Amino acid sequence: MSAEQPGTLAVLGATGAVGRAVCRQLAAAQVTGHAVVRRQAHRIEGYPARCVDFADATGLTDALRVRAVICCLGTTQGKAGRDGLRAVDCDLVLHCAERASRAGAEVFTVVSAMGASRRSPSFYSRIKGEMEAGLQRIRLDTVHIVRPSLLLGARDEHRPAEAIGQRLAPLVNPLLPMSYRAISVEAVAKALIQLSGPSTPGVWLHELPLGGRRSRRLDN
């Protein structure tokens, strides 16, 4: 994994499906770093964890004083409501990106969603689009925005629409363009770690799987 260069990593959103997969892979590869969590946890999937009050700007900045940050923060409208979704998927992500910038992090890699756009009729997609736009205004050397489609993998919470999509994915995937096919959380985690290695500066948008025309620079 390219993230095994000198330096450390911090993982945000480590208790979610993608975040746990990131921590599993980092622990297996013995990549130095830690997960940043809001509740006490000594390890997440075998990876060291550091408990931080996200409202404590100084404490959060110290926790993000690393070479690269992988951000997997997110919730659902069903769980948190519209205001809660905006607070986590947009406001909290941007707050953490700002703290990472102040801490001197070189690379900030974040999970967004396929179809993210501030002009989308979908509230969820609009929030993700606002988050992507906000990241372009924060002073970070390199930002990687990753847009996966439907995620395949176990969830701690029941999401009926995703459960149906996961059951249909084997039948529907071959009919869809590559970037719209359902993808495993392990594959998303692998891409996030790969992108968190030494990178060409700029704000980059990636549709999965990585490669070719699915990656483009936004700040030219």
mmCIF file with all atom_site columns, C-alpha atoms in Angstrom:
data_model
loop_
_atom_site.group_PDB
_atom_site.id
_atom_site.type_symbol
_atom_site.label_atom_id
_atom_site.label_alt_id
_atom_site.label_comp_id
_atom_site.label_asym_id
_atom_site.label_entity_id
_atom_site.label_seq_id
_atom_site.pdbx_PDB_ins_code
_atom_site.Cartn_x
_atom_site.Cartn_y
_atom_site.Cartn_z
_atom_site.occupancy
_atom_site.B_iso_or_equiv
_atom_site.pdbx_formal_charge
_atom_site.auth_seq_id
_atom_site.auth_comp_id
_atom_site.auth_asym_id
_atom_site.auth_atom_id
_atom_site.pdbx_PDB_model_num
ATOM 1   C CA . MET A 1 1   ? 0.000   0.000  0.000   1.00 0.00 ? 1   MET A CA 1
ATOM 2   C CA . SER A 1 2   ? 1.348   3.391  -0.932  1.00 0.00 ? 2   SER A CA 1
ATOM 3   C CA . ALA A 1 3   ? 0.238   4.824  2.433   1.00 0.00 ? 3   ALA A CA 1
ATOM 4   C CA . GLU A 1 4   ? 3.167   2.972  4.040   1.00 0.00 ? 4   GLU A CA 1
ATOM 5   C CA . GLN A 1 5   ? 5.478   5.915  3.396   1.00 0.00 ? 5   GLN A CA 1
ATOM 6   C CA . PRO A 1 6   ? 7.076   7.710  6.367   1.00 0.00 ? 6   PRO A CA 1
ATOM 7   C CA . GLY A 1 7   ? 4.469   9.509  8.433   1.00 0.00 ? 7   GLY A CA 1
ATOM 8   C CA . THR A 1 8   ? 1.163   8.604  10.033  1.00 0.00 ? 8   THR A CA 1
ATOM 9   C CA . LEU A 1 9   ? -2.511  8.416  9.226   1.00 0.00 ? 9   LEU A CA 1
ATOM 10  C CA . ALA A 1 10  ? -5.668  9.427  11.079  1.00 0.00 ? 10  ALA A CA 1
ATOM 11  C CA . VAL A 1 11  ? -8.999  7.769  10.287  1.00 0.00 ? 11  VAL A CA 1
ATOM 12  C CA . LEU A 1 12  ? -12.275 9.638  10.900  1.00 0.00 ? 12  LEU A CA 1
ATOM 13  C CA . GLY A 1 13  ? -15.557 7.749  10.956  1.00 0.00 ? 13  GLY A CA 1
ATOM 14  C CA . ALA A 1 14  ? -13.766 4.559  11.972  1.00 0.00 ? 14  ALA A CA 1
ATOM 15  C CA . THR A 1 15  ? -16.875 2.946  13.496  1.00 0.00 ? 15  THR A CA 1
ATOM 16  C CA . GLY A 1 16  ? -18.792 2.879  10.193  1.00 0.00 ? 16  GLY A CA 1
ATOM 17  C CA . ALA A 1 17  ? -18.594 0.111  7.623   1.00 0.00 ? 17  ALA A CA 1
ATOM 18  C CA . VAL A 1 18  ? -15.997 1.791  5.389   1.00 0.00 ? 18  VAL A CA 1
ATOM 19  C CA . GLY A 1 19  ? -14.028 3.183  8.323   1.00 0.00 ? 19  GLY A CA 1
ATOM 20  C CA . ARG A 1 20  ? -13.796 -0.249 9.945   1.00 0.00 ? 20  ARG A CA 1
ATOM 21  C CA . ALA A 1 21  ? -12.583 -1.727 6.679   1.00 0.00 ? 21  ALA A CA 1
ATOM 22  C CA . VAL A 1 22  ? -9.925  1.002  6.435   1.00 0.00 ? 22  VAL A CA 1
ATOM 23  C CA . CYS A 1 23  ? -8.747  0.235  9.970   1.00 0.00 ? 23  CYS A CA 1
ATOM 24  C CA . ARG A 1 24  ? -8.648  -3.524 9.271   1.00 0.00 ? 24  ARG A CA 1
ATOM 25  C CA . GLN A 1 25  ? -6.476  -3.010 6.216   1.00 0.00 ? 25  GLN A CA 1
ATOM 26  C CA . LEU A 1 26  ? -4.171  -0.515 7.922   1.00 0.00 ? 26  LEU A CA 1
ATOM 27  C CA . ALA A 1 27  ? -3.738  -2.837 10.909  1.00 0.00 ? 27  ALA A CA 1
ATOM 28  C CA . ALA A 1 28  ? -2.988  -5.796 8.627   1.00 0.00 ? 28  ALA A CA 1
ATOM 29  C CA . ALA A 1 29  ? -0.399  -3.745 6.735   1.00 0.00 ? 29  ALA A CA 1
ATOM 30  C CA . GLN A 1 30  ? 1.052   -2.381 10.002  1.00 0.00 ? 30  GLN A CA 1
ATOM 31  C CA . VAL A 1 31  ? 0.658   1.216  8.825   1.00 0.00 ? 31  VAL A CA 1
ATOM 32  C CA . THR A 1 32  ? 1.289   3.605  11.709  1.00 0.00 ? 32  THR A CA 1
ATOM 33  C CA . GLY A 1 33  ? -1.491  5.932  12.790  1.00 0.00 ? 33  GLY A CA 1
ATOM 34  C CA . HIS A 1 34  ? -4.757  5.961  14.739  1.00 0.00 ? 34  HIS A CA 1
ATOM 35  C CA . ALA A 1 35  ? -8.513  6.174  14.468  1.00 0.00 ? 35  ALA A CA 1
ATOM 36  C CA . VAL A 1 36  ? -10.113 9.334  15.868  1.00 0.00 ? 36  VAL A CA 1
ATOM 37  C CA . VAL A 1 37  ? -13.299 8.481  17.759  1.00 0.00 ? 37  VAL A CA 1
ATOM 38  C CA . ARG A 1 38  ? -15.764 10.353 19.973  1.00 0.00 ? 38  ARG A CA 1
ATOM 39  C CA . ARG A 1 39  ? -16.273 7.539  22.475  1.00 0.00 ? 39  ARG A CA 1
ATOM 40  C CA . GLN A 1 40  ? -13.615 5.620  24.364  1.00 0.00 ? 40  GLN A CA 1
ATOM 41  C CA . ALA A 1 41  ? -12.157 2.778  22.310  1.00 0.00 ? 41  ALA A CA 1
ATOM 42  C CA . HIS A 1 42  ? -8.639  1.425  22.611  1.00 0.00 ? 42  HIS A CA 1
ATOM 43  C CA . ARG A 1 43  ? -8.650  -0.170 19.167  1.00 0.00 ? 43  ARG A CA 1
ATOM 44  C CA . ILE A 1 44  ? -10.919 -0.304 16.104  1.00 0.00 ? 44  ILE A CA 1
ATOM 45  C CA . GLU A 1 45  ? -10.525 -3.513 14.083  1.00 0.00 ? 45  GLU A CA 1
ATOM 46  C CA . GLY A 1 46  ? -7.052  -3.950 15.563  1.00 0.00 ? 46  GLY A CA 1
ATOM 47  C CA . TYR A 1 47  ? -6.018  -0.341 14.845  1.00 0.00 ? 47  TYR A CA 1
ATOM 48  C CA . PRO A 1 48  ? -5.131  2.114  17.668  1.00 0.00 ? 48  PRO A CA 1
ATOM 49  C CA . ALA A 1 49  ? -7.902  4.569  18.559  1.00 0.00 ? 49  ALA A CA 1
ATOM 50  C CA . ARG A 1 50  ? -7.725  8.016  20.112  1.00 0.00 ? 50  ARG A CA 1
ATOM 51  C CA . CYS A 1 51  ? -10.777 9.463  21.861  1.00 0.00 ? 51  CYS A CA 1
ATOM 52  C CA . VAL A 1 52  ? -11.399 13.139 21.053  1.00 0.00 ? 52  VAL A CA 1
ATOM 53  C CA . ASP A 1 53  ? -14.175 15.651 21.667  1.00 0.00 ? 53  ASP A CA 1
ATOM 54  C CA . PHE A 1 54  ? -14.838 16.903 18.130  1.00 0.00 ? 54  PHE A CA 1
ATOM 55  C CA . ALA A 1 55  ? -16.102 20.197 19.567  1.00 0.00 ? 55  ALA A CA 1
ATOM 56  C CA . ASP A 1 56  ? -12.661 20.770 21.116  1.00 0.00 ? 56  ASP A CA 1
ATOM 57  C CA . ALA A 1 57  ? -10.873 22.454 18.215  1.00 0.00 ? 57  ALA A CA 1
ATOM 58  C CA . THR A 1 58  ? -7.454  22.213 19.871  1.00 0.00 ? 58  THR A CA 1
ATOM 59  C CA . GLY A 1 59  ? -7.812  18.542 20.748  1.00 0.00 ? 59  GLY A CA 1
ATOM 60  C CA . LEU A 1 60  ? -9.102  17.648 17.286  1.00 0.00 ? 60  LEU A CA 1
ATOM 61  C CA . THR A 1 61  ? -6.273  19.563 15.622  1.00 0.00 ? 61  THR A CA 1
ATOM 62  C CA . ASP A 1 62  ? -3.725  17.677 17.728  1.00 0.00 ? 62  ASP A CA 1
ATOM 63  C CA . ALA A 1 63  ? -5.332  14.348 16.782  1.00 0.00 ? 63  ALA A CA 1
ATOM 64  C CA . LEU A 1 64  ? -5.076  15.281 13.089  1.00 0.00 ? 64  LEU A CA 1
ATOM 65  C CA . ARG A 1 65  ? -1.422  16.322 13.269  1.00 0.00 ? 65  ARG A CA 1
ATOM 66  C CA . VAL A 1 66  ? -0.498  13.584 10.785  1.00 0.00 ? 66  VAL A CA 1
ATOM 67  C CA . ARG A 1 67  ? 0.633   13.298 7.190   1.00 0.00 ? 67  ARG A CA 1
ATOM 68  C CA . ALA A 1 68  ? -2.711  12.089 5.847   1.00 0.00 ? 68  ALA A CA 1
ATOM 69  C CA . VAL A 1 69  ? -6.339  11.938 7.001   1.00 0.00 ? 69  VAL A CA 1
ATOM 70  C CA . ILE A 1 70  ? -8.909  9.431  5.744   1.00 0.00 ? 70  ILE A CA 1
ATOM 71  C CA . CYS A 1 71  ? -12.439 10.700 6.400   1.00 0.00 ? 71  CYS A CA 1
ATOM 72  C CA . CYS A 1 72  ? -15.320 8.214  6.374   1.00 0.00 ? 72  CYS A CA 1
ATOM 73  C CA . LEU A 1 73  ? -17.758 10.298 8.428   1.00 0.00 ? 73  LEU A CA 1
ATOM 74  C CA . GLY A 1 74  ? -21.410 9.891  7.538   1.00 0.00 ? 74  GLY A CA 1
ATOM 75  C CA . THR A 1 75  ? -24.922 9.146  8.792   1.00 0.00 ? 75  THR A CA 1
ATOM 76  C CA . THR A 1 76  ? -28.374 8.687  7.278   1.00 0.00 ? 76  THR A CA 1
ATOM 77  C CA . GLN A 1 77  ? -31.440 10.896 7.084   1.00 0.00 ? 77  GLN A CA 1
ATOM 78  C CA . GLY A 1 78  ? -33.482 8.111  8.627   1.00 0.00 ? 78  GLY A CA 1
ATOM 79  C CA . LYS A 1 79  ? -31.227 7.991  11.674  1.00 0.00 ? 79  LYS A CA 1
ATOM 80  C CA . ALA A 1 80  ? -30.389 11.673 12.140  1.00 0.00 ? 80  ALA A CA 1
ATOM 81  C CA . GLY A 1 81  ? -33.018 13.610 10.178  1.00 0.00 ? 81  GLY A CA 1
ATOM 82  C CA . ARG A 1 82  ? -32.213 16.269 7.585   1.00 0.00 ? 82  ARG A CA 1
ATOM 83  C CA . ASP A 1 83  ? -30.478 18.578 10.035  1.00 0.00 ? 83  ASP A CA 1
ATOM 84  C CA . GLY A 1 84  ? -28.415 15.718 11.439  1.00 0.00 ? 84  GLY A CA 1
ATOM 85  C CA . LEU A 1 85  ? -27.408 14.540 7.987   1.00 0.00 ? 85  LEU A CA 1
ATOM 86  C CA . ARG A 1 86  ? -26.177 18.008 7.072   1.00 0.00 ? 86  ARG A CA 1
ATOM 87  C CA . ALA A 1 87  ? -24.415 18.376 10.432  1.00 0.00 ? 87  ALA A CA 1
ATOM 88  C CA . VAL A 1 88  ? -22.389 15.178 9.959   1.00 0.00 ? 88  VAL A CA 1
ATOM 89  C CA . ASP A 1 89  ? -21.982 14.620 6.209   1.00 0.00 ? 89  ASP A CA 1
ATOM 90  C CA . CYS A 1 90  ? -21.199 18.256 5.416   1.00 0.00 ? 90  CYS A CA 1
ATOM 91  C CA . ASP A 1 91  ? -20.521 20.469 8.438   1.00 0.00 ? 91  ASP A CA 1
ATOM 92  C CA . LEU A 1 92  ? -18.508 17.963 10.485  1.00 0.00 ? 92  LEU A CA 1
ATOM 93  C CA . VAL A 1 93  ? -16.485 16.812 7.476   1.00 0.00 ? 93  VAL A CA 1
ATOM 94  C CA . LEU A 1 94  ? -15.570 20.427 6.650   1.00 0.00 ? 94  LEU A CA 1
ATOM 95  C CA . HIS A 1 95  ? -14.780 21.167 10.292  1.00 0.00 ? 95  HIS A CA 1
ATOM 96  C CA . CYS A 1 96  ? -12.389 18.193 10.376  1.00 0.00 ? 96  CYS A CA 1
ATOM 97  C CA . ALA A 1 97  ? -10.832 19.222 7.058   1.00 0.00 ? 97  ALA A CA 1
ATOM 98  C CA . GLU A 1 98  ? -10.204 22.709 8.447   1.00 0.00 ? 98  GLU A CA 1
ATOM 99  C CA . ARG A 1 99  ? -8.608  21.231 11.571  1.00 0.00 ? 99  ARG A CA 1
ATOM 100 C CA . ALA A 1 100 ? -6.476  18.926 9.390   1.00 0.00 ? 100 ALA A CA 1
ATOM 101 C CA . SER A 1 101 ? -5.348  21.950 7.391   1.00 0.00 ? 101 SER A CA 1
ATOM 102 C CA . ARG A 1 102 ? -4.354  23.800 10.554  1.00 0.00 ? 102 ARG A CA 1
ATOM 103 C CA . ALA A 1 103 ? -2.541  20.689 11.786  1.00 0.00 ? 103 ALA A CA 1
ATOM 104 C CA . GLY A 1 104 ? -0.435  20.574 8.619   1.00 0.00 ? 104 GLY A CA 1
ATOM 105 C CA . ALA A 1 105 ? -1.841  17.381 7.092   1.00 0.00 ? 105 ALA A CA 1
ATOM 106 C CA . GLU A 1 106 ? -0.683  16.962 3.496   1.00 0.00 ? 106 GLU A CA 1
ATOM 107 C CA . VAL A 1 107 ? -3.482  14.742 2.171   1.00 0.00 ? 107 VAL A CA 1
ATOM 108 C CA . PHE A 1 108 ? -7.208  14.661 3.033   1.00 0.00 ? 108 PHE A CA 1
ATOM 109 C CA . THR A 1 109 ? -9.142  11.765 1.499   1.00 0.00 ? 109 THR A CA 1
ATOM 110 C CA . VAL A 1 110 ? -12.917 11.641 1.939   1.00 0.00 ? 110 VAL A CA 1
ATOM 111 C CA . VAL A 1 111 ? -15.851 9.401  1.016   1.00 0.00 ? 111 VAL A CA 1
ATOM 112 C CA . SER A 1 112 ? -18.604 11.168 -0.920  1.00 0.00 ? 112 SER A CA 1
ATOM 113 C CA . ALA A 1 113 ? -21.271 9.478  -3.071  1.00 0.00 ? 113 ALA A CA 1
ATOM 114 C CA . MET A 1 114 ? -22.050 8.826  -6.707  1.00 0.00 ? 114 MET A CA 1
ATOM 115 C CA . GLY A 1 115 ? -24.297 11.586 -8.039  1.00 0.00 ? 115 GLY A CA 1
ATOM 116 C CA . ALA A 1 116 ? -23.184 14.203 -5.516  1.00 0.00 ? 116 ALA A CA 1
ATOM 117 C CA . SER A 1 117 ? -24.199 17.670 -6.732  1.00 0.00 ? 117 SER A CA 1
ATOM 118 C CA . ARG A 1 118 ? -25.421 20.901 -5.149  1.00 0.00 ? 118 ARG A CA 1
ATOM 119 C CA . ARG A 1 119 ? -28.117 20.946 -7.856  1.00 0.00 ? 119 ARG A CA 1
ATOM 120 C CA . SER A 1 120 ? -29.364 17.393 -7.299  1.00 0.00 ? 120 SER A CA 1
ATOM 121 C CA . PRO A 1 121 ? -33.080 16.870 -6.527  1.00 0.00 ? 121 PRO A CA 1
ATOM 122 C CA . SER A 1 122 ? -31.940 14.383 -3.861  1.00 0.00 ? 122 SER A CA 1
ATOM 123 C CA . PHE A 1 123 ? -31.292 16.010 -0.462  1.00 0.00 ? 123 PHE A CA 1
ATOM 124 C CA . TYR A 1 124 ? -28.565 13.452 0.323   1.00 0.00 ? 124 TYR A CA 1
ATOM 125 C CA . SER A 1 125 ? -26.785 14.099 -2.976  1.00 0.00 ? 125 SER A CA 1
ATOM 126 C CA . ARG A 1 126 ? -27.050 17.884 -2.464  1.00 0.00 ? 126 ARG A CA 1
ATOM 127 C CA . ILE A 1 127 ? -25.442 17.606 0.978   1.00 0.00 ? 127 ILE A CA 1
ATOM 128 C CA . LYS A 1 128 ? -22.587 15.577 -0.483  1.00 0.00 ? 128 LYS A CA 1
ATOM 129 C CA . GLY A 1 129 ? -22.237 18.164 -3.262  1.00 0.00 ? 129 GLY A CA 1
ATOM 130 C CA . GLU A 1 130 ? -22.067 20.980 -0.712  1.00 0.00 ? 130 GLU A CA 1
ATOM 131 C CA . MET A 1 131 ? -19.388 19.065 1.180   1.00 0.00 ? 131 MET A CA 1
ATOM 132 C CA . GLU A 1 132 ? -17.336 18.607 -1.992  1.00 0.00 ? 132 GLU A CA 1
ATOM 133 C CA . ALA A 1 133 ? -17.616 22.310 -2.831  1.00 0.00 ? 133 ALA A CA 1
ATOM 134 C CA . GLY A 1 134 ? -16.641 23.288 0.700   1.00 0.00 ? 134 GLY A CA 1
ATOM 135 C CA . LEU A 1 135 ? -13.496 21.165 0.589   1.00 0.00 ? 135 LEU A CA 1
ATOM 136 C CA . GLN A 1 136 ? -12.274 23.150 -2.409  1.00 0.00 ? 136 GLN A CA 1
ATOM 137 C CA . ARG A 1 137 ? -12.237 26.309 -0.261  1.00 0.00 ? 137 ARG A CA 1
ATOM 138 C CA . ILE A 1 138 ? -10.045 24.828 2.494   1.00 0.00 ? 138 ILE A CA 1
ATOM 139 C CA . ARG A 1 139 ? -6.284  25.172 2.312   1.00 0.00 ? 139 ARG A CA 1
ATOM 140 C CA . LEU A 1 140 ? -5.049  21.610 1.966   1.00 0.00 ? 140 LEU A CA 1
ATOM 141 C CA . ASP A 1 141 ? -2.197  20.494 -0.284  1.00 0.00 ? 141 ASP A CA 1
ATOM 142 C CA . THR A 1 142 ? -4.127  17.533 -1.666  1.00 0.00 ? 142 THR A CA 1
ATOM 143 C CA . VAL A 1 143 ? -7.777  16.513 -1.407  1.00 0.00 ? 143 VAL A CA 1
ATOM 144 C CA . HIS A 1 144 ? -9.082  13.236 -2.808  1.00 0.00 ? 144 HIS A CA 1
ATOM 145 C CA . ILE A 1 145 ? -12.880 12.965 -3.071  1.00 0.00 ? 145 ILE A CA 1
ATOM 146 C CA . VAL A 1 146 ? -13.994 9.373  -3.633  1.00 0.00 ? 146 VAL A CA 1
ATOM 147 C CA . ARG A 1 147 ? -17.465 8.665  -5.045  1.00 0.00 ? 147 ARG A CA 1
ATOM 148 C CA . PRO A 1 148 ? -18.520 5.037  -4.603  1.00 0.00 ? 148 PRO A CA 1
ATOM 149 C CA . SER A 1 149 ? -21.876 3.704  -5.726  1.00 0.00 ? 149 SER A CA 1
ATOM 150 C CA . LEU A 1 150 ? -23.978 1.352  -3.559  1.00 0.00 ? 150 LEU A CA 1
ATOM 151 C CA . LEU A 1 151 ? -21.808 -0.181 -0.842  1.00 0.00 ? 151 LEU A CA 1
ATOM 152 C CA . LEU A 1 152 ? -21.744 -3.928 -0.312  1.00 0.00 ? 152 LEU A CA 1
ATOM 153 C CA . GLY A 1 153 ? -20.980 -4.999 3.245   1.00 0.00 ? 153 GLY A CA 1
ATOM 154 C CA . ALA A 1 154 ? -22.414 -5.491 6.709   1.00 0.00 ? 154 ALA A CA 1
ATOM 155 C CA . ARG A 1 155 ? -23.950 -2.480 8.469   1.00 0.00 ? 155 ARG A CA 1
ATOM 156 C CA . ASP A 1 156 ? -24.481 -1.917 12.189  1.00 0.00 ? 156 ASP A CA 1
ATOM 157 C CA . GLU A 1 157 ? -27.840 -0.307 11.416  1.00 0.00 ? 157 GLU A CA 1
ATOM 158 C CA . HIS A 1 158 ? -30.659 -1.597 9.210   1.00 0.00 ? 158 HIS A CA 1
ATOM 159 C CA . ARG A 1 159 ? -30.987 0.289  5.921   1.00 0.00 ? 159 ARG A CA 1
ATOM 160 C CA . PRO A 1 160 ? -33.914 -1.242 3.979   1.00 0.00 ? 160 PRO A CA 1
ATOM 161 C CA . ALA A 1 161 ? -33.170 0.429  0.628   1.00 0.00 ? 161 ALA A CA 1
ATOM 162 C CA . GLU A 1 162 ? -29.503 -0.597 0.753   1.00 0.00 ? 162 GLU A CA 1
ATOM 163 C CA . ALA A 1 163 ? -30.444 -4.138 1.785   1.00 0.00 ? 163 ALA A CA 1
ATOM 164 C CA . ILE A 1 164 ? -32.659 -4.479 -1.277  1.00 0.00 ? 164 ILE A CA 1
ATOM 165 C CA . GLY A 1 165 ? -29.945 -2.983 -3.478  1.00 0.00 ? 165 GLY A CA 1
ATOM 166 C CA . GLN A 1 166 ? -27.369 -5.414 -2.144  1.00 0.00 ? 166 GLN A CA 1
ATOM 167 C CA . ARG A 1 167 ? -29.597 -8.382 -2.936  1.00 0.00 ? 167 ARG A CA 1
ATOM 168 C CA . LEU A 1 168 ? -30.195 -7.121 -6.482  1.00 0.00 ? 168 LEU A CA 1
ATOM 169 C CA . ALA A 1 169 ? -26.572 -6.101 -7.150  1.00 0.00 ? 169 ALA A CA 1
ATOM 170 C CA . PRO A 1 170 ? -25.380 -9.447 -8.602  1.00 0.00 ? 170 PRO A CA 1
ATOM 171 C CA . LEU A 1 171 ? -28.155 -9.272 -11.202 1.00 0.00 ? 171 LEU A CA 1
ATOM 172 C CA . VAL A 1 172 ? -27.990 -5.555 -11.981 1.00 0.00 ? 172 VAL A CA 1
ATOM 173 C CA . ASN A 1 173 ? -24.230 -4.882 -11.835 1.00 0.00 ? 173 ASN A CA 1
ATOM 174 C CA . PRO A 1 174 ? -23.380 -6.372 -15.266 1.00 0.00 ? 174 PRO A CA 1
ATOM 175 C CA . LEU A 1 175 ? -25.924 -4.033 -16.879 1.00 0.00 ? 175 LEU A CA 1
ATOM 176 C CA . LEU A 1 176 ? -24.543 -0.835 -15.363 1.00 0.00 ? 176 LEU A CA 1
ATOM 177 C CA . PRO A 1 177 ? -21.590 1.407  -16.288 1.00 0.00 ? 177 PRO A CA 1
ATOM 178 C CA . MET A 1 178 ? -18.554 0.455  -14.203 1.00 0.00 ? 178 MET A CA 1
ATOM 179 C CA . SER A 1 179 ? -18.698 3.495  -11.883 1.00 0.00 ? 179 SER A CA 1
ATOM 180 C CA . TYR A 1 180 ? -22.383 2.837  -11.029 1.00 0.00 ? 180 TYR A CA 1
ATOM 181 C CA . ARG A 1 181 ? -21.902 -0.793 -10.016 1.00 0.00 ? 181 ARG A CA 1
ATOM 182 C CA . ALA A 1 182 ? -22.221 -1.760 -6.371  1.00 0.00 ? 182 ALA A CA 1
ATOM 183 C CA . ILE A 1 183 ? -18.818 -2.026 -4.697  1.00 0.00 ? 183 ILE A CA 1
ATOM 184 C CA . SER A 1 184 ? -17.592 -3.688 -1.520  1.00 0.00 ? 184 SER A CA 1
ATOM 185 C CA . VAL A 1 185 ? -16.550 -1.628 1.482   1.00 0.00 ? 185 VAL A CA 1
ATOM 186 C CA . GLU A 1 186 ? -13.195 -3.427 1.343   1.00 0.00 ? 186 GLU A CA 1
ATOM 187 C CA . ALA A 1 187 ? -12.597 -2.158 -2.206  1.00 0.00 ? 187 ALA A CA 1
ATOM 188 C CA . VAL A 1 188 ? -13.520 1.390  -1.175  1.00 0.00 ? 188 VAL A CA 1
ATOM 189 C CA . ALA A 1 189 ? -11.179 1.169  1.819   1.00 0.00 ? 189 ALA A CA 1
ATOM 190 C CA . LYS A 1 190 ? -8.340  -0.051 -0.399  1.00 0.00 ? 190 LYS A CA 1
ATOM 191 C CA . ALA A 1 191 ? -8.840  2.932  -2.731  1.00 0.00 ? 191 ALA A CA 1
ATOM 192 C CA . LEU A 1 192 ? -8.893  5.404  0.174   1.00 0.00 ? 192 LEU A CA 1
ATOM 193 C CA . ILE A 1 193 ? -5.615  4.030  1.524   1.00 0.00 ? 193 ILE A CA 1
ATOM 194 C CA . GLN A 1 194 ? -4.012  4.005  -1.916  1.00 0.00 ? 194 GLN A CA 1
ATOM 195 C CA . LEU A 1 195 ? -4.958  7.649  -2.489  1.00 0.00 ? 195 LEU A CA 1
ATOM 196 C CA . SER A 1 196 ? -3.625  8.663  0.920   1.00 0.00 ? 196 SER A CA 1
ATOM 197 C CA . GLY A 1 197 ? -0.072  8.010  -0.174  1.00 0.00 ? 197 GLY A CA 1
ATOM 198 C CA . PRO A 1 198 ? 2.179   10.685 -1.717  1.00 0.00 ? 198 PRO A CA 1
ATOM 199 C CA . SER A 1 199 ? -0.004  12.584 -4.186  1.00 0.00 ? 199 SER A CA 1
ATOM 200 C CA . THR A 1 200 ? 0.072   15.291 -6.826  1.00 0.00 ? 200 THR A CA 1
ATOM 201 C CA . PRO A 1 201 ? -1.275  18.450 -5.121  1.00 0.00 ? 201 PRO A CA 1
ATOM 202 C CA . GLY A 1 202 ? -4.764  19.627 -5.996  1.00 0.00 ? 202 GLY A CA 1
ATOM 203 C CA . VAL A 1 203 ? -8.401  18.678 -5.480  1.00 0.00 ? 203 VAL A CA 1
ATOM 204 C CA . TRP A 1 204 ? -9.147  15.374 -7.175  1.00 0.00 ? 204 TRP A CA 1
ATOM 205 C CA . LEU A 1 205 ? -12.448 13.599 -7.821  1.00 0.00 ? 205 LEU A CA 1
ATOM 206 C CA . HIS A 1 206 ? -12.445 9.813  -8.220  1.00 0.00 ? 206 HIS A CA 1
ATOM 207 C CA . GLU A 1 207 ? -15.217 7.472  -9.274  1.00 0.00 ? 207 GLU A CA 1
ATOM 208 C CA . LEU A 1 208 ? -14.569 3.842  -8.387  1.00 0.00 ? 208 LEU A CA 1
ATOM 209 C CA . PRO A 1 209 ? -12.904 1.670  -9.470  1.00 0.00 ? 209 PRO A CA 1
ATOM 210 C CA . LEU A 1 210 ? -9.883  3.957  -9.757  1.00 0.00 ? 210 LEU A CA 1
ATOM 211 C CA . GLY A 1 211 ? -8.114  4.667  -13.007 1.00 0.00 ? 211 GLY A CA 1
ATOM 212 C CA . GLY A 1 212 ? -8.357  6.346  -16.386 1.00 0.00 ? 212 GLY A CA 1
ATOM 213 C CA . ARG A 1 213 ? -11.150 8.844  -16.968 1.00 0.00 ? 213 ARG A CA 1
ATOM 214 C CA . ARG A 1 214 ? -12.740 8.079  -13.599 1.00 0.00 ? 214 ARG A CA 1
ATOM 215 C CA . SER A 1 215 ? -10.237 10.404 -11.905 1.00 0.00 ? 215 SER A CA 1
ATOM 216 C CA . ARG A 1 216 ? -10.048 14.104 -12.677 1.00 0.00 ? 216 ARG A CA 1
ATOM 217 C CA . ARG A 1 217 ? -8.728  17.306 -11.122 1.00 0.00 ? 217 ARG A CA 1
ATOM 218 C CA . LEU A 1 218 ? -11.323 19.883 -10.025 1.00 0.00 ? 218 LEU A CA 1
ATOM 219 C CA . ASP A 1 219 ? -9.159  22.930 -9.287  1.00 0.00 ? 219 ASP A CA 1
ATOM 220 C CA . ASN A 1 220 ? -7.505  23.548 -12.668 1.00 0.00 ? 220 ASN A CA 1
#
